[in-house]
Amino acid sequence: MIELFDPLKGERLRVLEDGGEARAGLDPGLPDAELRRIYERMVRTRTADAKALKLQRQGRLGTYPPSRGHEAIQVGLASAMSRGDWFFPYFRDLGMYITLGYPLADYYHLWMGNEAGLRTPDGLNIAPIAIPVGSQIPQAVGAGMAVNYRNLGIAVVTTFGDGATSEGDFHEGLNFAGVFRTPNVFVCLNNQFAISVPRARQTASATIAQKAVAYGFPGIQVDGNDVLAVYAAAREALAGARNGGGSTLIEAFTYRMGDHTTSDDASRYRSKEEVQEWERRDPLLRFRLYLAKKGLWDEAYEKGAQDAATEFVEKAVAEAEARPVATLDDIFSYTYAVMPPDLEAQLADLKAFLGEERR
Ligand SMILES: Cc1ncc(C[n+]2csc(CCOP(=O)(O)OP(=O)(O)O)c2C)c(N)n1
Ligand SMILES: [Mg+2]
């Protein structure tokens, strides 16, 4: 199916029509229970994201990058992954974490400023969040090379934004992926902004998906507000990766509904009308219409999903807040197994400085 949509011709995979129907021949045909599970993960993601913003405004959580509008990509992609696959995340991936079963309390704990929240529980194949833009891409390709050497038959997924495609790491990573035929699935969340820099100032190529062509593997642009389109493309790309078919680049076209982070004010560089236009394409609303057409959604079901999400989120907040806050030592402790002398000296300096401040 991926080869049916040519990014060089500006074609984009879309499954969900505006009225909620699925396009003929493109519906991934998921069982009802799985469709509802996907919707419930999207609701949890939306609820957990809104809560993080409130916590930040109350001084209970640090700088936070909101995921609103990206739920179809995050949940659609993670729902298509298998347990053995690896994931190399970036910083705007809440729905991936929720879907893959990462404890939300840990995720909140991390954004509350404690690196302990970044320690992936045993049994989950998730690398630490990359804050340097694009740095996770060559790492994911290296993991893909390891999968090939060891013949593991798993896929390695990595996510990044449109801005990351201007980094050398993106091009170096994809070049290696093509040459070494690594089992990677590269997913670009094209939300049309890198902080305040619009997509048009980021790259002169018509689509991001077409960049894959130059590296010798397929690229597809999908409607990133259409969870079934993301799921269908991801499922095929993941199966190809696991079966020796090499890498795929998926460009998921969406819009960042919120600010870049809680330190940003997007109203300074984009119009209210533009944001409202994208409100109408809300990924939850679009999937809800599809479920309703299938008799899988009504008001009572919605209330149940919302209540369950609120309970899930409040429990995670309570758990995260019950944990110890990070100490000065914590800030220096986790990069190396044994702290090297220069970090020890910096820690001693900082303690001495803060001691003087207090006096
Ligand atoms: C190497 C590097 N340069 C700059 C930054 C500062 N920075 C953080 S996020 C960001 C924009 C990222 O945009 P994009 O890749 O589109 O992802 P999005 O935030 O839109 O999801 C920048 C420039 C950084 N973290 N790392
Ligand atoms: Mg972006």
PDB file of C-alpha atoms in Angstrom, residues 15-295:
ATOM      1  CA  VAL A  15      -8.426   6.615   5.412  1.00  0.00           C
ATOM      2  CA  LEU A  16     -11.051   8.594   7.358  1.00  0.00           C
ATOM      3  CA  GLU A  17     -13.411  10.773   5.329  1.00  0.00           C
ATOM      4  CA  ASP A  18     -14.861  13.928   6.891  1.00  0.00           C
ATOM      5  CA  GLY A  19     -18.166  12.183   7.609  1.00  0.00           C
ATOM      6  CA  GLY A  20     -16.462   9.306   9.417  1.00  0.00           C
ATOM      7  CA  GLU A  21     -16.561   6.738   6.602  1.00  0.00           C
ATOM      8  CA  ALA A  22     -13.397   4.789   5.790  1.00  0.00           C
ATOM      9  CA  ARG A  23     -12.125   4.981   2.211  1.00  0.00           C
ATOM     10  CA  ALA A  24     -12.758   1.798   0.279  1.00  0.00           C
ATOM     11  CA  GLY A  25      -9.902  -0.683   0.391  1.00  0.00           C
ATOM     12  CA  LEU A  26      -7.844   1.339   2.880  1.00  0.00           C
ATOM     13  CA  ASP A  27      -9.484   0.527   6.239  1.00  0.00           C
ATOM     14  CA  PRO A  28      -6.958  -1.570   8.207  1.00  0.00           C
ATOM     15  CA  GLY A  29      -9.918  -3.678   9.403  1.00  0.00           C
ATOM     16  CA  LEU A  30      -9.219  -3.746  13.124  1.00  0.00           C
ATOM     17  CA  PRO A  31     -11.529  -5.652  15.475  1.00  0.00           C
ATOM     18  CA  ASP A  32     -14.032  -3.538  17.420  1.00  0.00           C
ATOM     19  CA  ALA A  33     -12.280  -4.052  20.754  1.00  0.00           C
ATOM     20  CA  GLU A  34      -8.973  -2.812  19.308  1.00  0.00           C
ATOM     21  CA  LEU A  35     -10.668   0.233  17.743  1.00  0.00           C
ATOM     22  CA  ARG A  36     -12.064   1.196  21.118  1.00  0.00           C
ATOM     23  CA  ARG A  37      -8.725   0.574  22.819  1.00  0.00           C
ATOM     24  CA  ILE A  38      -7.098   2.967  20.359  1.00  0.00           C
ATOM     25  CA  TYR A  39      -9.730   5.625  21.016  1.00  0.00           C
ATOM     26  CA  GLU A  40      -9.366   5.215  24.790  1.00  0.00           C
ATOM     27  CA  ARG A  41      -5.589   5.658  24.505  1.00  0.00           C
ATOM     28  CA  MET A  42      -6.184   8.878  22.557  1.00  0.00           C
ATOM     29  CA  VAL A  43      -8.540  10.119  25.279  1.00  0.00           C
ATOM     30  CA  ARG A  44      -6.003   9.241  27.971  1.00  0.00           C
ATOM     31  CA  THR A  45      -3.298  11.081  26.056  1.00  0.00           C
ATOM     32  CA  ARG A  46      -5.445  14.195  25.663  1.00  0.00           C
ATOM     33  CA  THR A  47      -6.393  14.107  29.352  1.00  0.00           C
ATOM     34  CA  ALA A  48      -2.837  13.485  30.594  1.00  0.00           C
ATOM     35  CA  ASP A  49      -1.542  16.287  28.367  1.00  0.00           C
ATOM     36  CA  ALA A  50      -4.099  18.822  29.628  1.00  0.00           C
ATOM     37  CA  LYS A  51      -3.235  17.836  33.196  1.00  0.00           C
ATOM     38  CA  ALA A  52       0.485  18.368  32.588  1.00  0.00           C
ATOM     39  CA  LEU A  53      -0.245  21.932  31.414  1.00  0.00           C
ATOM     40  CA  LYS A  54      -2.284  22.625  34.550  1.00  0.00           C
ATOM     41  CA  LEU A  55       0.445  21.196  36.772  1.00  0.00           C
ATOM     42  CA  GLN A  56       3.025  23.393  35.047  1.00  0.00           C
ATOM     43  CA  ARG A  57       0.915  26.524  35.545  1.00  0.00           C
ATOM     44  CA  GLN A  58       0.568  25.628  39.231  1.00  0.00           C
ATOM     45  CA  GLY A  59       4.332  25.247  39.617  1.00  0.00           C
ATOM     46  CA  ARG A  60       4.057  21.486  40.133  1.00  0.00           C
ATOM     47  CA  LEU A  61       5.773  20.459  36.866  1.00  0.00           C
ATOM     48  CA  GLY A  62       8.608  22.028  34.837  1.00  0.00           C
ATOM     49  CA  THR A  63       8.732  23.134  31.204  1.00  0.00           C
ATOM     50  CA  TYR A  64       6.470  20.856  29.184  1.00  0.00           C
ATOM     51  CA  PRO A  65       5.943  20.279  25.419  1.00  0.00           C
ATOM     52  CA  PRO A  66       2.234  19.705  24.783  1.00  0.00           C
ATOM     53  CA  SER A  67       1.061  16.852  22.545  1.00  0.00           C
ATOM     54  CA  ARG A  68      -2.446  18.128  21.729  1.00  0.00           C
ATOM     55  CA  GLY A  69      -3.243  17.428  18.073  1.00  0.00           C
ATOM     56  CA  HIS A  70      -0.572  14.719  17.779  1.00  0.00           C
ATOM     57  CA  GLU A  71      -2.616  11.924  19.396  1.00  0.00           C
ATOM     58  CA  ALA A  72      -3.507  10.089  16.169  1.00  0.00           C
ATOM     59  CA  ILE A  73       0.161   9.831  15.212  1.00  0.00           C
ATOM     60  CA  GLN A  74       1.413   8.786  18.619  1.00  0.00           C
ATOM     61  CA  VAL A  75      -1.345   6.296  19.414  1.00  0.00           C
ATOM     62  CA  GLY A  76      -1.690   4.996  15.838  1.00  0.00           C
ATOM     63  CA  LEU A  77       2.033   4.322  15.558  1.00  0.00           C
ATOM     64  CA  ALA A  78       2.518   2.760  18.995  1.00  0.00           C
ATOM     65  CA  SER A  79      -0.613   0.626  18.583  1.00  0.00           C
ATOM     66  CA  ALA A  80       0.904  -0.914  15.444  1.00  0.00           C
ATOM     67  CA  MET A  81       4.179  -1.816  17.217  1.00  0.00           C
ATOM     68  CA  SER A  82       4.947  -5.224  18.704  1.00  0.00           C
ATOM     69  CA  ARG A  83       6.343  -5.805  22.153  1.00  0.00           C
ATOM     70  CA  GLY A  84       9.853  -6.698  20.920  1.00  0.00           C
ATOM     71  CA  ASP A  85      10.282  -3.565  18.769  1.00  0.00           C
ATOM     72  CA  TRP A  86      12.518  -0.750  20.002  1.00  0.00           C
ATOM     73  CA  PHE A  87      11.521   2.892  20.295  1.00  0.00           C
ATOM     74  CA  PHE A  88      13.836   5.939  20.217  1.00  0.00           C
ATOM     75  CA  PRO A  89      11.656   8.878  21.253  1.00  0.00           C
ATOM     76  CA  TYR A  90      11.887  12.636  21.098  1.00  0.00           C
ATOM     77  CA  PHE A  91      10.328  15.058  23.558  1.00  0.00           C
ATOM     78  CA  ARG A  92       6.746  15.238  22.214  1.00  0.00           C
ATOM     79  CA  ASP A  93       5.624  11.634  22.485  1.00  0.00           C
ATOM     80  CA  LEU A  94       3.147  11.336  25.355  1.00  0.00           C
ATOM     81  CA  GLY A  95       0.711   9.079  23.454  1.00  0.00           C
ATOM     82  CA  MET A  96       3.560   6.735  22.506  1.00  0.00           C
ATOM     83  CA  TYR A  97       4.453   6.329  26.168  1.00  0.00           C
ATOM     84  CA  ILE A  98       0.866   5.784  27.247  1.00  0.00           C
ATOM     85  CA  THR A  99       0.235   3.242  24.495  1.00  0.00           C
ATOM     86  CA  LEU A 100       3.478   1.327  25.048  1.00  0.00           C
ATOM     87  CA  GLY A 101       2.629   0.968  28.733  1.00  0.00           C
ATOM     88  CA  TYR A 102       5.261   3.274  30.232  1.00  0.00           C
ATOM     89  CA  PRO A 103       4.038   4.295  33.695  1.00  0.00           C
ATOM     90  CA  LEU A 104       2.500   7.778  33.452  1.00  0.00           C
ATOM     91  CA  ALA A 105       3.742   8.535  36.977  1.00  0.00           C
ATOM     92  CA  ASP A 106       7.317   8.067  35.721  1.00  0.00           C
ATOM     93  CA  TYR A 107       6.655  10.278  32.720  1.00  0.00           C
ATOM     94  CA  TYR A 108       5.292  13.058  34.953  1.00  0.00           C
ATOM     95  CA  HIS A 109       8.144  12.541  37.403  1.00  0.00           C
ATOM     96  CA  LEU A 110      10.617  13.199  34.602  1.00  0.00           C
ATOM     97  CA  TRP A 111       8.941  16.462  33.567  1.00  0.00           C
ATOM     98  CA  MET A 112       8.764  17.370  37.264  1.00  0.00           C
ATOM     99  CA  GLY A 113      12.540  17.521  37.013  1.00  0.00           C
ATOM    100  CA  ASN A 114      13.663  14.136  38.213  1.00  0.00           C
ATOM    101  CA  GLU A 115      15.708  11.974  35.882  1.00  0.00           C
ATOM    102  CA  ALA A 116      14.611   8.912  37.818  1.00  0.00           C
ATOM    103  CA  GLY A 117      11.431   9.134  35.732  1.00  0.00           C
ATOM    104  CA  LEU A 118      13.500   8.432  32.641  1.00  0.00           C
ATOM    105  CA  ARG A 119      14.550   4.952  33.711  1.00  0.00           C
ATOM    106  CA  THR A 120      12.566   2.653  31.474  1.00  0.00           C
ATOM    107  CA  PRO A 121      11.079  -0.274  33.395  1.00  0.00           C
ATOM    108  CA  ASP A 122      12.363  -3.744  32.526  1.00  0.00           C
ATOM    109  CA  GLY A 123      10.536  -5.324  29.612  1.00  0.00           C
ATOM    110  CA  LEU A 124       9.969  -2.077  27.703  1.00  0.00           C
ATOM    111  CA  ASN A 125      12.343  -1.325  24.832  1.00  0.00           C
ATOM    112  CA  ILE A 126      12.370   2.464  25.045  1.00  0.00           C
ATOM    113  CA  ALA A 127      15.544   4.570  24.866  1.00  0.00           C
ATOM    114  CA  PRO A 128      15.783   7.812  26.875  1.00  0.00           C
ATOM    115  CA  ILE A 129      14.019  10.897  25.494  1.00  0.00           C
ATOM    116  CA  ALA A 130      16.243  12.939  23.171  1.00  0.00           C
ATOM    117  CA  ILE A 131      16.159  16.657  23.897  1.00  0.00           C
ATOM    118  CA  PRO A 132      18.916  17.591  21.368  1.00  0.00           C
ATOM    119  CA  VAL A 133      16.893  17.808  18.156  1.00  0.00           C
ATOM    120  CA  GLY A 134      17.517  14.795  15.885  1.00  0.00           C
ATOM    121  CA  SER A 135      20.155  13.046  18.021  1.00  0.00           C
ATOM    122  CA  GLN A 136      17.931   9.991  18.440  1.00  0.00           C
ATOM    123  CA  ILE A 137      17.930   9.302  14.685  1.00  0.00           C
ATOM    124  CA  PRO A 138      21.509   7.954  14.249  1.00  0.00           C
ATOM    125  CA  GLN A 139      21.107   6.127  17.565  1.00  0.00           C
ATOM    126  CA  ALA A 140      18.020   4.364  16.237  1.00  0.00           C
ATOM    127  CA  VAL A 141      19.899   3.461  13.059  1.00  0.00           C
ATOM    128  CA  GLY A 142      22.759   2.047  15.138  1.00  0.00           C
ATOM    129  CA  ALA A 143      20.219  -0.050  17.001  1.00  0.00           C
ATOM    130  CA  GLY A 144      18.855  -1.138  13.620  1.00  0.00           C
ATOM    131  CA  MET A 145      22.345  -2.262  12.574  1.00  0.00           C
ATOM    132  CA  ALA A 146      22.600  -4.250  15.802  1.00  0.00           C
ATOM    133  CA  VAL A 147      19.261  -5.911  15.032  1.00  0.00           C
ATOM    134  CA  ASN A 148      20.661  -6.980  11.665  1.00  0.00           C
ATOM    135  CA  TYR A 149      23.939  -8.300  13.129  1.00  0.00           C
ATOM    136  CA  ARG A 150      22.039 -10.328  15.681  1.00  0.00           C
ATOM    137  CA  ASN A 151      19.252 -11.360  13.343  1.00  0.00           C
ATOM    138  CA  LEU A 152      16.593 -10.327  15.847  1.00  0.00           C
ATOM    139  CA  GLY A 153      13.738  -9.782  13.393  1.00  0.00           C
ATOM    140  CA  ILE A 154      12.398  -6.705  15.200  1.00  0.00           C
ATOM    141  CA  ALA A 155      11.769  -3.138  14.060  1.00  0.00           C
ATOM    142  CA  VAL A 156      13.272   0.062  15.459  1.00  0.00           C
ATOM    143  CA  VAL A 157      11.000   3.091  15.528  1.00  0.00           C
ATOM    144  CA  THR A 158      12.098   6.669  15.978  1.00  0.00           C
ATOM    145  CA  THR A 159      10.052   9.859  16.069  1.00  0.00           C
ATOM    146  CA  PHE A 160      11.076  13.458  15.406  1.00  0.00           C
ATOM    147  CA  GLY A 161       9.644  16.755  14.236  1.00  0.00           C
ATOM    148  CA  ASP A 162       9.789  18.597  10.926  1.00  0.00           C
ATOM    149  CA  GLY A 163      12.555  20.807  12.321  1.00  0.00           C
ATOM    150  CA  ALA A 164      14.730  17.760  13.007  1.00  0.00           C
ATOM    151  CA  THR A 165      14.906  17.036   9.267  1.00  0.00           C
ATOM    152  CA  SER A 166      17.239  20.034   8.885  1.00  0.00           C
ATOM    153  CA  GLU A 167      19.775  18.491  11.245  1.00  0.00           C
ATOM    154  CA  GLY A 168      22.820  16.608   9.975  1.00  0.00           C
ATOM    155  CA  ASP A 169      21.813  13.727  12.232  1.00  0.00           C
ATOM    156  CA  PHE A 170      18.681  13.149  10.150  1.00  0.00           C
ATOM    157  CA  HIS A 171      20.599  12.912   6.870  1.00  0.00           C
ATOM    158  CA  GLU A 172      23.467  10.857   8.269  1.00  0.00           C
ATOM    159  CA  GLY A 173      21.044   8.476   9.939  1.00  0.00           C
ATOM    160  CA  LEU A 174      18.869   7.969   6.871  1.00  0.00           C
ATOM    161  CA  ASN A 175      21.917   7.540   4.656  1.00  0.00           C
ATOM    162  CA  PHE A 176      23.221   4.711   6.847  1.00  0.00           C
ATOM    163  CA  ALA A 177      19.733   3.210   7.024  1.00  0.00           C
ATOM    164  CA  GLY A 178      19.575   3.029   3.230  1.00  0.00           C
ATOM    165  CA  VAL A 179      23.087   1.670   2.719  1.00  0.00           C
ATOM    166  CA  PHE A 180      22.893  -0.926   5.500  1.00  0.00           C
ATOM    167  CA  ARG A 181      19.220  -1.736   4.914  1.00  0.00           C
ATOM    168  CA  THR A 182      18.386  -1.315   8.591  1.00  0.00           C
ATOM    169  CA  PRO A 183      14.954  -2.241  10.025  1.00  0.00           C
ATOM    170  CA  ASN A 184      14.002   1.339  10.917  1.00  0.00           C
ATOM    171  CA  VAL A 185      10.679   3.111  10.798  1.00  0.00           C
ATOM    172  CA  PHE A 186      11.313   6.865  10.811  1.00  0.00           C
ATOM    173  CA  VAL A 187       8.252   8.852  11.765  1.00  0.00           C
ATOM    174  CA  CYS A 188       8.300  12.605  11.268  1.00  0.00           C
ATOM    175  CA  LEU A 189       5.587  14.433  13.191  1.00  0.00           C
ATOM    176  CA  ASN A 190       5.291  17.303  10.753  1.00  0.00           C
ATOM    177  CA  ASN A 191       3.362  19.742  12.913  1.00  0.00           C
ATOM    178  CA  GLN A 192       4.448  22.569  10.591  1.00  0.00           C
ATOM    179  CA  PHE A 193       6.501  24.431  13.172  1.00  0.00           C
ATOM    180  CA  ALA A 194       9.884  24.181  14.815  1.00  0.00           C
ATOM    181  CA  ILE A 195       9.107  26.505  17.712  1.00  0.00           C
ATOM    182  CA  SER A 196       8.259  29.645  15.664  1.00  0.00           C
ATOM    183  CA  VAL A 197       9.913  28.591  12.394  1.00  0.00           C
ATOM    184  CA  PRO A 198       7.275  27.502   9.860  1.00  0.00           C
ATOM    185  CA  ARG A 199       7.737  24.409   7.710  1.00  0.00           C
ATOM    186  CA  ALA A 200       8.301  26.477   4.540  1.00  0.00           C
ATOM    187  CA  ARG A 201      11.450  28.005   6.080  1.00  0.00           C
ATOM    188  CA  GLN A 202      12.684  24.556   7.122  1.00  0.00           C
ATOM    189  CA  THR A 203      13.074  22.818   3.768  1.00  0.00           C
ATOM    190  CA  ALA A 204      12.464  23.662   0.108  1.00  0.00           C
ATOM    191  CA  SER A 205      11.336  20.147  -0.806  1.00  0.00           C
ATOM    192  CA  ALA A 206       7.606  19.792  -1.391  1.00  0.00           C
ATOM    193  CA  THR A 207       7.220  16.994   1.165  1.00  0.00           C
ATOM    194  CA  ILE A 208       9.405  15.546   3.886  1.00  0.00           C
ATOM    195  CA  ALA A 209       8.445  11.998   2.863  1.00  0.00           C
ATOM    196  CA  GLN A 210      10.154  12.390  -0.523  1.00  0.00           C
ATOM    197  CA  LYS A 211      13.539  12.766   1.190  1.00  0.00           C
ATOM    198  CA  ALA A 212      13.479   8.967   1.655  1.00  0.00           C
ATOM    199  CA  VAL A 213      13.714   8.509  -2.110  1.00  0.00           C
ATOM    200  CA  ALA A 214      17.219   9.992  -2.134  1.00  0.00           C
ATOM    201  CA  TYR A 215      18.320   7.515   0.533  1.00  0.00           C
ATOM    202  CA  GLY A 216      16.991   4.547  -1.398  1.00  0.00           C
ATOM    203  CA  PHE A 217      13.942   3.487   0.578  1.00  0.00           C
ATOM    204  CA  PRO A 218      10.227   4.278   0.551  1.00  0.00           C
ATOM    205  CA  GLY A 219       8.671   7.385   2.035  1.00  0.00           C
ATOM    206  CA  ILE A 220       4.976   8.074   2.488  1.00  0.00           C
ATOM    207  CA  GLN A 221       3.059  11.112   3.607  1.00  0.00           C
ATOM    208  CA  VAL A 222       0.019  10.320   5.732  1.00  0.00           C
ATOM    209  CA  ASP A 223      -2.754  12.403   7.227  1.00  0.00           C
ATOM    210  CA  GLY A 224      -1.484  12.725  10.783  1.00  0.00           C
ATOM    211  CA  ASN A 225      -4.938  13.534  12.156  1.00  0.00           C
ATOM    212  CA  ASP A 226      -6.269  10.223  10.877  1.00  0.00           C
ATOM    213  CA  VAL A 227      -5.393   7.457  13.309  1.00  0.00           C
ATOM    214  CA  LEU A 228      -6.290   4.700  10.840  1.00  0.00           C
ATOM    215  CA  ALA A 229      -4.012   6.152   8.147  1.00  0.00           C
ATOM    216  CA  VAL A 230      -1.127   6.318  10.604  1.00  0.00           C
ATOM    217  CA  TYR A 231      -1.870   2.801  11.834  1.00  0.00           C
ATOM    218  CA  ALA A 232      -2.079   1.344   8.323  1.00  0.00           C
ATOM    219  CA  ALA A 233       1.178   2.935   7.150  1.00  0.00           C
ATOM    220  CA  ALA A 234       2.996   2.035  10.376  1.00  0.00           C
ATOM    221  CA  ARG A 235       1.809  -1.565  10.306  1.00  0.00           C
ATOM    222  CA  GLU A 236       3.129  -2.053   6.780  1.00  0.00           C
ATOM    223  CA  ALA A 237       6.430  -0.259   7.456  1.00  0.00           C
ATOM    224  CA  LEU A 238       6.980  -2.266  10.667  1.00  0.00           C
ATOM    225  CA  ALA A 239       6.267  -5.571   8.942  1.00  0.00           C
ATOM    226  CA  GLY A 240       8.685  -4.654   6.142  1.00  0.00           C
ATOM    227  CA  ALA A 241      11.387  -3.739   8.666  1.00  0.00           C
ATOM    228  CA  ARG A 242      10.975  -6.999  10.594  1.00  0.00           C
ATOM    229  CA  ASN A 243      11.072  -9.078   7.412  1.00  0.00           C
ATOM    230  CA  GLY A 244      14.279  -7.727   5.891  1.00  0.00           C
ATOM    231  CA  GLY A 245      12.615  -5.081   3.740  1.00  0.00           C
ATOM    232  CA  GLY A 246      14.686  -2.225   5.206  1.00  0.00           C
ATOM    233  CA  SER A 247      13.571   1.207   6.320  1.00  0.00           C
ATOM    234  CA  THR A 248      10.604   3.470   5.645  1.00  0.00           C
ATOM    235  CA  LEU A 249      10.082   7.166   6.310  1.00  0.00           C
ATOM    236  CA  ILE A 250       6.563   8.153   7.318  1.00  0.00           C
ATOM    237  CA  GLU A 251       5.733  11.844   7.282  1.00  0.00           C
ATOM    238  CA  ALA A 252       2.632  12.399   9.384  1.00  0.00           C
ATOM    239  CA  PHE A 253       1.134  15.741   8.425  1.00  0.00           C
ATOM    240  CA  THR A 254      -0.511  17.564  11.304  1.00  0.00           C
ATOM    241  CA  TYR A 255      -0.551  20.847  13.211  1.00  0.00           C
ATOM    242  CA  ARG A 256       0.786  21.682  16.635  1.00  0.00           C
ATOM    243  CA  MET A 257      -2.385  22.770  18.437  1.00  0.00           C
ATOM    244  CA  GLY A 258      -0.622  24.102  21.514  1.00  0.00           C
ATOM    245  CA  ASP A 259       2.431  26.217  22.180  1.00  0.00           C
ATOM    246  CA  HIS A 260       5.844  24.711  21.461  1.00  0.00           C
ATOM    247  CA  THR A 261       6.358  24.341  25.208  1.00  0.00           C
ATOM    248  CA  THR A 262       4.978  26.062  28.269  1.00  0.00           C
ATOM    249  CA  SER A 263       7.745  28.680  27.734  1.00  0.00           C
ATOM    250  CA  ASP A 264       6.342  29.688  24.338  1.00  0.00           C
ATOM    251  CA  ASP A 265       3.444  31.911  23.214  1.00  0.00           C
ATOM    252  CA  ALA A 266       2.409  30.758  19.737  1.00  0.00           C
ATOM    253  CA  SER A 267      -0.119  33.609  19.367  1.00  0.00           C
ATOM    254  CA  ARG A 268       2.922  35.825  18.633  1.00  0.00           C
ATOM    255  CA  TYR A 269       3.599  34.046  15.328  1.00  0.00           C
ATOM    256  CA  ARG A 270       0.389  32.460  14.041  1.00  0.00           C
ATOM    257  CA  SER A 271      -3.245  33.435  13.682  1.00  0.00           C
ATOM    258  CA  LYS A 272      -6.246  32.371  15.722  1.00  0.00           C
ATOM    259  CA  GLU A 273      -8.061  31.536  12.476  1.00  0.00           C
ATOM    260  CA  GLU A 274      -5.372  29.053  11.464  1.00  0.00           C
ATOM    261  CA  VAL A 275      -5.604  27.273  14.818  1.00  0.00           C
ATOM    262  CA  GLN A 276      -9.419  27.209  14.623  1.00  0.00           C
ATOM    263  CA  GLU A 277      -9.243  25.720  11.138  1.00  0.00           C
ATOM    264  CA  TRP A 278      -7.230  22.816  12.572  1.00  0.00           C
ATOM    265  CA  GLU A 279      -9.595  22.437  15.551  1.00  0.00           C
ATOM    266  CA  ARG A 280     -12.148  21.193  13.035  1.00  0.00           C
ATOM    267  CA  ARG A 281      -9.767  18.401  12.022  1.00  0.00           C
ATOM    268  CA  ASP A 282      -9.221  17.278  15.617  1.00  0.00           C
ATOM    269  CA  PRO A 283      -7.962  13.664  15.478  1.00  0.00           C
ATOM    270  CA  LEU A 284     -10.245  12.558  18.335  1.00  0.00           C
ATOM    271  CA  LEU A 285     -13.344  14.017  16.682  1.00  0.00           C
ATOM    272  CA  ARG A 286     -12.525  12.388  13.368  1.00  0.00           C
ATOM    273  CA  PHE A 287     -12.047   8.952  14.886  1.00  0.00           C
ATOM    274  CA  ARG A 288     -15.167   9.370  17.027  1.00  0.00           C
ATOM    275  CA  LEU A 289     -17.269   9.855  13.892  1.00  0.00           C
ATOM    276  CA  TYR A 290     -15.914   6.607  12.470  1.00  0.00           C
ATOM    277  CA  LEU A 291     -16.630   4.730  15.703  1.00  0.00           C
ATOM    278  CA  ALA A 292     -20.143   6.185  15.893  1.00  0.00           C
ATOM    279  CA  LYS A 293     -20.861   5.005  12.328  1.00  0.00           C
ATOM    280  CA  LYS A 294     -19.848   1.516  13.432  1.00  0.00           C
ATOM    281  CA  GLY A 295     -22.068   1.716  16.530  1.00  0.00           C
TER     282      GLY A 295
END
